[in-house]
Short mmCIF file of C-alpha atoms and ligand atoms in Angstrom, two decimals:
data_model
loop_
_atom_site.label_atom_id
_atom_site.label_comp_id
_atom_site.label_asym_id
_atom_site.label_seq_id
_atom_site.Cartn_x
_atom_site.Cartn_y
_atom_site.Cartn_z
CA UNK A 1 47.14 -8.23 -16.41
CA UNK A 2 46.07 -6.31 -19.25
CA UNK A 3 42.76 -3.54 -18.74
CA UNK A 4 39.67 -5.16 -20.21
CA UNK A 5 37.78 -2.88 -22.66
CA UNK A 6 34.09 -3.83 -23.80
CA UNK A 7 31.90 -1.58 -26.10
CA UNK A 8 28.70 -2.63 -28.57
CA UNK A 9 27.01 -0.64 -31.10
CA UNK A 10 23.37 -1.31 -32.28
CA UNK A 11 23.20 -2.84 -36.34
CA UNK A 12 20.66 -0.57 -37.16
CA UNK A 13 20.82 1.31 -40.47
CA UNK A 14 23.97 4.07 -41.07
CA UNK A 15 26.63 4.05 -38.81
CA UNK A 16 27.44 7.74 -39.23
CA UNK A 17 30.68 9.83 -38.13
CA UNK A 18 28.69 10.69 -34.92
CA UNK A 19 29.44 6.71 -34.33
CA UNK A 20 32.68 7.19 -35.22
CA UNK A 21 33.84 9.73 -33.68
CA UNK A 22 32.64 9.18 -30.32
CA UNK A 23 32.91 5.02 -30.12
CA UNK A 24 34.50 3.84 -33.15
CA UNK A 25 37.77 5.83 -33.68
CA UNK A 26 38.41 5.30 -29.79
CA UNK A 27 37.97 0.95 -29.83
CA UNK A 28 40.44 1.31 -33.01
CA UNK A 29 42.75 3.69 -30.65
CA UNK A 30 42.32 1.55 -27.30
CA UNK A 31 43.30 -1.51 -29.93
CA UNK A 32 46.77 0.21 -30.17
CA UNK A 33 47.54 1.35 -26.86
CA UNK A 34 47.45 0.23 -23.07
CA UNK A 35 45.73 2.29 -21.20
CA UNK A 36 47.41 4.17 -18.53
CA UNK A 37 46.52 3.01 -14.81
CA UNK A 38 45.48 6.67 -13.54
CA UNK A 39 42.23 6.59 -15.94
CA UNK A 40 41.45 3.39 -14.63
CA UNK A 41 41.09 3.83 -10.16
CA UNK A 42 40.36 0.23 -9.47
CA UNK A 43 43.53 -0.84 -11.22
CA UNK A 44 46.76 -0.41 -9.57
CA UNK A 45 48.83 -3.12 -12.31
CA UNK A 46 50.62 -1.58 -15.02
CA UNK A 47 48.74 -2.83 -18.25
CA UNK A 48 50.81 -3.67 -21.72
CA UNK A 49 47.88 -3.76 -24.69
CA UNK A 50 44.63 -3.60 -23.81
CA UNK A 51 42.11 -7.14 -24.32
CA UNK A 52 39.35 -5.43 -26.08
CA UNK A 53 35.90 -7.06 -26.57
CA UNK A 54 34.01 -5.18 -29.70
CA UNK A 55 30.03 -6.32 -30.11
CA UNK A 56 27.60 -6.25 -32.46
CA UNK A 57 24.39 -5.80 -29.99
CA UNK A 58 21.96 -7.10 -32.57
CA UNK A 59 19.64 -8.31 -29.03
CA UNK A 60 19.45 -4.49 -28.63
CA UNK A 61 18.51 -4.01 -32.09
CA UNK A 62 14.84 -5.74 -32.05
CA UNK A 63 13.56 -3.72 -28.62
CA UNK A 64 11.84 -2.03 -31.38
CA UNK A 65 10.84 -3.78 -34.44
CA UNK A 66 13.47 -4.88 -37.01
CA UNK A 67 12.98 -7.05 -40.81
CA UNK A 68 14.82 -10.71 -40.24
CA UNK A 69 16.54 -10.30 -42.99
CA UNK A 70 17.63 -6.31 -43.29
CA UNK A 71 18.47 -6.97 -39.39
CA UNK A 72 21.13 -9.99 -40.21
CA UNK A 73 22.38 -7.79 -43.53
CA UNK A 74 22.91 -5.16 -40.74
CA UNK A 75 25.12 -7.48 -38.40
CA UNK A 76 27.42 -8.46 -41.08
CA UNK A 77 27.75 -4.31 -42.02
CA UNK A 78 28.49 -3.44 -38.74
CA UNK A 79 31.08 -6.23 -38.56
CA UNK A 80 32.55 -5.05 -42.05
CA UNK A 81 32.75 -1.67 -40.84
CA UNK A 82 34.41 -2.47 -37.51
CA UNK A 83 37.31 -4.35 -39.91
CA UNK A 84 37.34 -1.21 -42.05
CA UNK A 85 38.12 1.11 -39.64
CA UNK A 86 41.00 -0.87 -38.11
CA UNK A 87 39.39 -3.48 -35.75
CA UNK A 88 41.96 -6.30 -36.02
CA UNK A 89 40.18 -9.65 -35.27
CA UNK A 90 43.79 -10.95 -33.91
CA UNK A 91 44.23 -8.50 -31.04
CA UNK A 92 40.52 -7.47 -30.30
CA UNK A 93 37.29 -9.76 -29.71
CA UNK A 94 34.77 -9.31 -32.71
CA UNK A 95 31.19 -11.21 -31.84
CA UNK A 96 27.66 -11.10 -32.14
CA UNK A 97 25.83 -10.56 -28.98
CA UNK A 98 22.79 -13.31 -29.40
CA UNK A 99 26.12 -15.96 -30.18
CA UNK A 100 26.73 -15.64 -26.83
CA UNK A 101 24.18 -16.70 -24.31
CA UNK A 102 25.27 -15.56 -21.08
CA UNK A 103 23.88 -12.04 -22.28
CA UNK A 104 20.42 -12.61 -22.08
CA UNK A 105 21.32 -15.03 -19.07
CA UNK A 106 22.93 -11.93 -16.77
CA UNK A 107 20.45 -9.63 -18.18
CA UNK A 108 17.73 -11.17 -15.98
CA UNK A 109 19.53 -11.63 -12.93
CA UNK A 110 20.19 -8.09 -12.85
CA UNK A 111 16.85 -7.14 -13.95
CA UNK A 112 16.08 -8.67 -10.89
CA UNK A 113 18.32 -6.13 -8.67
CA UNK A 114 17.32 -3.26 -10.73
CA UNK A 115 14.34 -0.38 -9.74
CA UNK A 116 11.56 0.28 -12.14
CA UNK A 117 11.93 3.86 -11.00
CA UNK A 118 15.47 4.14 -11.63
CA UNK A 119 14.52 2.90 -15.35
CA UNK A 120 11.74 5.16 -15.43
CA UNK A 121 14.23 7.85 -15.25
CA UNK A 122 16.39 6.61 -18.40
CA UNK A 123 15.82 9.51 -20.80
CA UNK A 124 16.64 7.35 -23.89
CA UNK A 125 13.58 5.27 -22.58
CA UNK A 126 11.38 8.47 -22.42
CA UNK A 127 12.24 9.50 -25.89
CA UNK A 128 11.44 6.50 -27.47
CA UNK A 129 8.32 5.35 -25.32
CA UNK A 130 6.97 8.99 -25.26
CA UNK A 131 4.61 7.81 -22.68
CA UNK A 132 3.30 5.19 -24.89
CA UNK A 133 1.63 1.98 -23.21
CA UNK A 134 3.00 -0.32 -25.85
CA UNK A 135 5.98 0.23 -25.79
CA UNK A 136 7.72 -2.93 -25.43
CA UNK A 137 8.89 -3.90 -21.67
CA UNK A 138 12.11 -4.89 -24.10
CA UNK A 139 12.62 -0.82 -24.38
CA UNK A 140 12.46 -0.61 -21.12
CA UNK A 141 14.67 -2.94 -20.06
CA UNK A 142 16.96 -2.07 -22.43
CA UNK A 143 20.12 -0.41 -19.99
CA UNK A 144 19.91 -3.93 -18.67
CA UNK A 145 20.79 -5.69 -21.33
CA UNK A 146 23.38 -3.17 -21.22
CA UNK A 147 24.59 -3.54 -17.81
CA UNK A 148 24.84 -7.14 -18.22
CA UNK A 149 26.83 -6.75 -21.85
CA UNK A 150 29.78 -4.77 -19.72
CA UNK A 151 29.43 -6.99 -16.52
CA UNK A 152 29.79 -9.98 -18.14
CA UNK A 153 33.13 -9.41 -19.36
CA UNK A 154 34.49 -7.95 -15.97
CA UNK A 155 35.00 -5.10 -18.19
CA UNK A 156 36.82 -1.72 -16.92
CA UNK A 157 36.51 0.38 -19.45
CA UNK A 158 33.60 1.19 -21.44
CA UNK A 159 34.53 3.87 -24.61
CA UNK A 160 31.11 5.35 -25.65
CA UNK A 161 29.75 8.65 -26.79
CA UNK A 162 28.25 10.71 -24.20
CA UNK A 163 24.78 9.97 -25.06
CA UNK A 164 25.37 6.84 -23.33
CA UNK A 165 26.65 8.53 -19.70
CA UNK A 166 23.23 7.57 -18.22
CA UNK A 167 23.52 3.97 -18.93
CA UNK A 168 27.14 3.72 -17.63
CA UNK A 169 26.14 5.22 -14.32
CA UNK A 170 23.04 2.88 -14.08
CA UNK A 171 25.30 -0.31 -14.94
CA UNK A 172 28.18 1.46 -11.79
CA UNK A 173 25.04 1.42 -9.80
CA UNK A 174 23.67 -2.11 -10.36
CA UNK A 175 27.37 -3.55 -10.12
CA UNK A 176 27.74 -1.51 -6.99
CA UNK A 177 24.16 -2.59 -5.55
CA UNK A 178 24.85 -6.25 -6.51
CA UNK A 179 28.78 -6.23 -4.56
CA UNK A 180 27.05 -4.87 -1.07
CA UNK A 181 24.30 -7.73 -1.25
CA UNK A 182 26.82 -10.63 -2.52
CA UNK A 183 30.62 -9.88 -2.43
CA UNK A 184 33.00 -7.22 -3.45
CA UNK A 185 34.06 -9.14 -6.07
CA UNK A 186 31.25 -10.32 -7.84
CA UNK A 187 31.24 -7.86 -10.21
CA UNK A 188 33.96 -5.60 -11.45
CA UNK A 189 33.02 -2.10 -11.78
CA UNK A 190 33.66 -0.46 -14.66
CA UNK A 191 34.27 3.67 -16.21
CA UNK A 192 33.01 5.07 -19.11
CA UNK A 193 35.78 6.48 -21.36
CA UNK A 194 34.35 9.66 -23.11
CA UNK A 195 36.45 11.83 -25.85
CA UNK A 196 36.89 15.39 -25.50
CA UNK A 197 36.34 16.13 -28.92
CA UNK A 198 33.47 13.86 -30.75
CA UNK A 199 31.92 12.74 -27.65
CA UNK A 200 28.45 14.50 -29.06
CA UNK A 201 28.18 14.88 -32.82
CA UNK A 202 25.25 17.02 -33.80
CA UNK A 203 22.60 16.24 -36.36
CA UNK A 204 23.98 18.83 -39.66
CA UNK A 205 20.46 20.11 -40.17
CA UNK A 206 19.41 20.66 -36.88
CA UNK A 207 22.85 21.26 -34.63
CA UNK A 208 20.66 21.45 -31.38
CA UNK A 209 20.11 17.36 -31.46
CA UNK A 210 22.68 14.54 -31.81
CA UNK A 211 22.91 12.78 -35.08
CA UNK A 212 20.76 9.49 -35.78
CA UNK A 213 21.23 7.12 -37.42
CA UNK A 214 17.26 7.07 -37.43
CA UNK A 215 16.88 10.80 -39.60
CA UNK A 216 14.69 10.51 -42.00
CA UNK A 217 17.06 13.73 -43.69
CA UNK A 218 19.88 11.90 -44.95
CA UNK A 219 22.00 15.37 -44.84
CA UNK A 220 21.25 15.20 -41.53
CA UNK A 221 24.03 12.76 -41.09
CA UNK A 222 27.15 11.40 -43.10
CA UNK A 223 27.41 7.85 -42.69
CA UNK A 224 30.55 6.14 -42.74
CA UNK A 225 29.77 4.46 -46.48
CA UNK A 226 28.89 8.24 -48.08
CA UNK A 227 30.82 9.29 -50.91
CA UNK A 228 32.67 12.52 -51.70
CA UNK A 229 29.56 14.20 -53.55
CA UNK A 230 26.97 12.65 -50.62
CA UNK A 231 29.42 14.61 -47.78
CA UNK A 232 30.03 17.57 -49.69
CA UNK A 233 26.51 18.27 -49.95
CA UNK A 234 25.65 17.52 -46.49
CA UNK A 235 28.47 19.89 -45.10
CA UNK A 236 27.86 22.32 -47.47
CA UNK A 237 24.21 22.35 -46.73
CA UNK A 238 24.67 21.96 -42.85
CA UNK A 239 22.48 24.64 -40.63
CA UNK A 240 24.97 27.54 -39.00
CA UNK A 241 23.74 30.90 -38.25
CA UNK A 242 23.93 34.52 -39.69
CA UNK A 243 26.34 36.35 -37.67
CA UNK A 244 29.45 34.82 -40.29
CA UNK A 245 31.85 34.26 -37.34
CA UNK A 246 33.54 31.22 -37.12
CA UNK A 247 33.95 30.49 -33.22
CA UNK A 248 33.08 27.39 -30.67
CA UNK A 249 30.10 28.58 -28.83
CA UNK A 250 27.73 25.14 -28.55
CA UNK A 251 24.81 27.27 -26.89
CA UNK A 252 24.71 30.01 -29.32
CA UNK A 253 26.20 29.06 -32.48
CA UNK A 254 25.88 25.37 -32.59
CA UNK A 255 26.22 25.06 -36.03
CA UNK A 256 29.33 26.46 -36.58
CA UNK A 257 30.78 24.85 -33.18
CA UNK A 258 29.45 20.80 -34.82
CA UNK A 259 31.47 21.53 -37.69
CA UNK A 260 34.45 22.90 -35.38
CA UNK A 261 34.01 19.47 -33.53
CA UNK A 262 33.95 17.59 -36.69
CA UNK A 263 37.01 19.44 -38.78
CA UNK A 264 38.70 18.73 -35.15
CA UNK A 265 38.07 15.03 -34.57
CA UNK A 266 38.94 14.43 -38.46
CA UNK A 267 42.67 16.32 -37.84
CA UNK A 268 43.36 15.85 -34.67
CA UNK A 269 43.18 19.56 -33.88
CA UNK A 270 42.44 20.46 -30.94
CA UNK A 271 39.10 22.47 -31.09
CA UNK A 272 40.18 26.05 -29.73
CA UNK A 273 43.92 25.88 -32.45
CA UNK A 274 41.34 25.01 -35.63
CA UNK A 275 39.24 28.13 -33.89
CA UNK A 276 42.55 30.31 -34.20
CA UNK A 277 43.14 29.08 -37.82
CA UNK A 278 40.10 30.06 -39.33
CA UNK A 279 39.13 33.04 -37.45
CA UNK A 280 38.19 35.91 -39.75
CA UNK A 281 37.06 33.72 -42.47
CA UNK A 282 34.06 32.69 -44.42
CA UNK A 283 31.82 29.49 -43.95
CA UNK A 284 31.67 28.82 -47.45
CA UNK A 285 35.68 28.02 -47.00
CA UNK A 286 35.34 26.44 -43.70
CA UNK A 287 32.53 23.84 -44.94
CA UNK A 288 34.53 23.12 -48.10
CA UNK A 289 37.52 22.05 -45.51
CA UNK A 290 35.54 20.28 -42.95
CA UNK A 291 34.08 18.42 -46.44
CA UNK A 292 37.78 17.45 -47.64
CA UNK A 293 39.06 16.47 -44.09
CA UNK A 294 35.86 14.18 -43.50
CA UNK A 295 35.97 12.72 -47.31
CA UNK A 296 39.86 12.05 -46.59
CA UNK A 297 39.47 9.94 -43.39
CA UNK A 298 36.29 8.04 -44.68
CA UNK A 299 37.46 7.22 -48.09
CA UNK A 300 40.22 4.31 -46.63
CA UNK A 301 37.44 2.89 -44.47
CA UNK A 302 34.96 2.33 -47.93
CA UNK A 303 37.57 1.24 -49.41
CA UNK A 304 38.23 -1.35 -47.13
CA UNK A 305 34.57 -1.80 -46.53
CA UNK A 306 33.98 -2.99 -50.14
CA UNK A 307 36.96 -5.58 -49.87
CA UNK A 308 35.73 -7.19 -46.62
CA UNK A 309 31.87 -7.19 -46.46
CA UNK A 310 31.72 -10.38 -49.28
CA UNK A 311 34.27 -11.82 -48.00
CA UNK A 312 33.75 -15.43 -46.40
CA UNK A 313 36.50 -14.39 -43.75
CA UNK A 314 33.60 -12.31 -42.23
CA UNK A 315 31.27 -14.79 -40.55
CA UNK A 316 34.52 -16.76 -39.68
CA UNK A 317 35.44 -13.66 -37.88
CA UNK A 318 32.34 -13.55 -35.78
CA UNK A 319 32.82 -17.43 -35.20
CA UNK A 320 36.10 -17.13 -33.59
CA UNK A 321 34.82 -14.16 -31.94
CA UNK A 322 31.87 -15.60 -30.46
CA UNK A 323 34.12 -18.80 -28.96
CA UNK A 324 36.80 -16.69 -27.20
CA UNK A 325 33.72 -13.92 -25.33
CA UNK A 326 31.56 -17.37 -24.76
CA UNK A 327 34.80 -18.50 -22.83
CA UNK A 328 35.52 -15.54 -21.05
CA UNK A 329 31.71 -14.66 -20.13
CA UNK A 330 31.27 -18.72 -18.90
CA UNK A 331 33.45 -18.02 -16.13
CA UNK A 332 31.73 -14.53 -14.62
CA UNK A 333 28.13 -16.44 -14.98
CA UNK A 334 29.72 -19.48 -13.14
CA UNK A 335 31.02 -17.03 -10.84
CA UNK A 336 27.13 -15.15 -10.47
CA UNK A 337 25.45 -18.29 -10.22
CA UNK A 338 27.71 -19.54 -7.47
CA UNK A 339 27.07 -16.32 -5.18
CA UNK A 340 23.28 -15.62 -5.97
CA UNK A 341 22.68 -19.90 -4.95
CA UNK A 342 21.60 -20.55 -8.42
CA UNK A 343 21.61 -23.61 -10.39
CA UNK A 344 22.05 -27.57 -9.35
P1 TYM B 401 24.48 3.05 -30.64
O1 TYM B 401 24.47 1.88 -31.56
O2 TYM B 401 23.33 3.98 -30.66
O3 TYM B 401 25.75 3.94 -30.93
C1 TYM B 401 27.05 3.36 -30.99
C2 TYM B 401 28.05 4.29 -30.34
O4 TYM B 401 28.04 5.57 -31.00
C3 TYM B 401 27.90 6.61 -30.04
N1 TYM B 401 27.13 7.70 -30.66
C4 TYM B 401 27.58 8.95 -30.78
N2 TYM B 401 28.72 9.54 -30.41
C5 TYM B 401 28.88 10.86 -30.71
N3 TYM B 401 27.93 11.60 -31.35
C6 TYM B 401 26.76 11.05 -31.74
N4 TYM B 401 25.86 11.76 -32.38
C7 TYM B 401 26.54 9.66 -31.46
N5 TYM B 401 25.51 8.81 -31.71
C8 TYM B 401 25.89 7.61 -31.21
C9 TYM B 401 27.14 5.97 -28.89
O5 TYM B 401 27.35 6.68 -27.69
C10 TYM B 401 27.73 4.59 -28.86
O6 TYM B 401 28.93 4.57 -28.14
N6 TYM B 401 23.42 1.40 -26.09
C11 TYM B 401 24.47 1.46 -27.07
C12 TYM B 401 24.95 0.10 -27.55
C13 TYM B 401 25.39 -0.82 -26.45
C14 TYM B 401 26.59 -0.71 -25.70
C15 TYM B 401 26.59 -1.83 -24.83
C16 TYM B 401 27.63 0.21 -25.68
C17 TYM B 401 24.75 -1.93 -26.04
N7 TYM B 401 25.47 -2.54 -25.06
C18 TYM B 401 27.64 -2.05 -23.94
C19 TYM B 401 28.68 -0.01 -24.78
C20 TYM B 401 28.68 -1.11 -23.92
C21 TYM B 401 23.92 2.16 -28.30
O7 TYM B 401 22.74 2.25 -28.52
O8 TYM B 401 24.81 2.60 -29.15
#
């Protein structure tokens, strides 16, 4: 048996190299490869390709308030753009989360053996809410939703950037909590898969937070669609610091060490051998390179991008998609039903 990998990612507004290089890039690798047993403890079969499950989580998407129509123009985008950077709808699962019921379904039954203190703590939750008594119980119960996305696929592996470590622990915990009370195997429970390098892509004009798709700076962030003149002038204008030494020091010089990360992730460098090649030289010639590596690796993916988003193929895609996760997903909520006593 092949090691099942599950990962979503929101369709709302730029996906942005952040995106890519922590989730993105790694779906399109874990596509290619099996995944060796020892990063996986709970599996002791040897694995030939991995059966990856890629969603659009557009049911995440309106926690906070979304247009009808810019929200389903952002579900085909994201689809598009997991095509264009190498998603192949043959090998991997490509599907809309509200296709597939049993989403919403598990997301209640766990919300049900989940702690409003533990959800409390979520600090995505306390960013967003900022204490604020409308905020929509939706927000809060947002890890949920997430919990239940990776459960409901038995799913062992979950690539995501590290700004999602919280929610992977929460979902361990629930899956955990919910074996003790009903059997071992109801649920399988899963690891987060976390790069080295890209894990945490900082916002360009203000290295000290992660880049958003939500900036209201568009140099803040180079989405995946930008152009060569759009990312040279984002890079080129990107906050470092005045000392003019190019090393990888996140606390003190987190400028320079974002744009170490970046010019990394793009080549394939490790971090500390692109420290060693530009040591002793200026930041005007560093951006200019971290500009040409990150216009060279996007320009194939808008490329593609152009070529799939009108085509019909698309929604065909998510179809086909939706089918094979409803049949998988069927099966664990069958299974869930059976052990909680629910149902006729
Ligand atoms: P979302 O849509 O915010 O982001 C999609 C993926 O991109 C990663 N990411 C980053 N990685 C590095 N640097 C950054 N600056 C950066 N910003 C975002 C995120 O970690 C994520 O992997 N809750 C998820 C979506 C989700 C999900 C799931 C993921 C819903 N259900 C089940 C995995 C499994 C989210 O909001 O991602």
């Amino acid at each position: 048996m092949s090691i099942r990998v599950f990962s979503g990612v929101q369709p709302t507004g730029n996906i942005h190299i952040g995106n890519y290089l922590g989730a993105l890039k790694q779906f399109v690798d874990l596509q290619a490869e099996g995944t060796s047993v020892e990063d996986v403890p709970h599996r002791s079969d040897q694995s030939s390709l991995n059966d990856c499950i890629y969603c659009i989580v557009d049911l995440h998407a309106i926690t906070l308030p979304k247009d009808p129509a810019e929200l389903r123009d952002s579900i085909l985008d994201v689809a598009a753009l997991y095509l264009a950077v190498g998603i192949d709808p043959k090998k991997s699962v490509v599907f809309v989360q509200s296709d597939v019921p049993g989403h919403a379904e598990l997301a209640w039954i766990l919300m049900c053996n989940s702690y409003t203190g533990e959800l409390s703590r979520m600090t995505q939750f306390k960013d967003k809410s900022r204490g604020n008594e409308s905020a929509p119980t939706g927000l809060f119960a947002y890890p949920v939703l997430m919990a239940a996305d990776i459960l409901l696929y038995d799913s062992n592996v979950v690539p995501v950037g590290s700004d999602q470590k919280q929610h992977i622990e929460l979902t361990r915990d629930i899956a955990i909590r919910v074996n003790n009370k009903y059997g071992d195997d109801t649920f399988v429970v899963p690891e987060g898969r976390f790069l080295k390098d890209g894990a945490r892509v900082m916002a360009l004009d203000n290295p000290t937070a992660k880049m958003s798709k939500s900036a209201e700076n568009p140099h803040s962030f180079i989405s995946l669609l930008d152009d060569e003149a759009k990312i040279r002038k984002s890079i080129m204008r990107a906050t470092t610091d005045s000392d003019g030494e190019i090393r990888f020091d996140p606390a003190s010089k987190p400028g320079v060490s974002n744009l170490l990360t970046i010019y990394g992730a793009f080549t394939g460098k490790p971090v500390a051998e692109v420290e060693r090649e530009w040591a002793g030289r200026g930041y005007g010639d560093f951006k200019k390179a971290v500009a040409e590596v990150t216009t060279d690796a996007l320009e194939p993916i808008r490329r593609r991008y152009a070529e799939i988003r009108p085509s019909d193929e698309l929604r065909a895609v998510l179809r086909d998609g939706a089918e094979r996760a409803g049949a998988i997903s069927e099966k664990v909520i069958l299974r869930v039903k059976e052990r909680f006593g629910l149902g006729a």
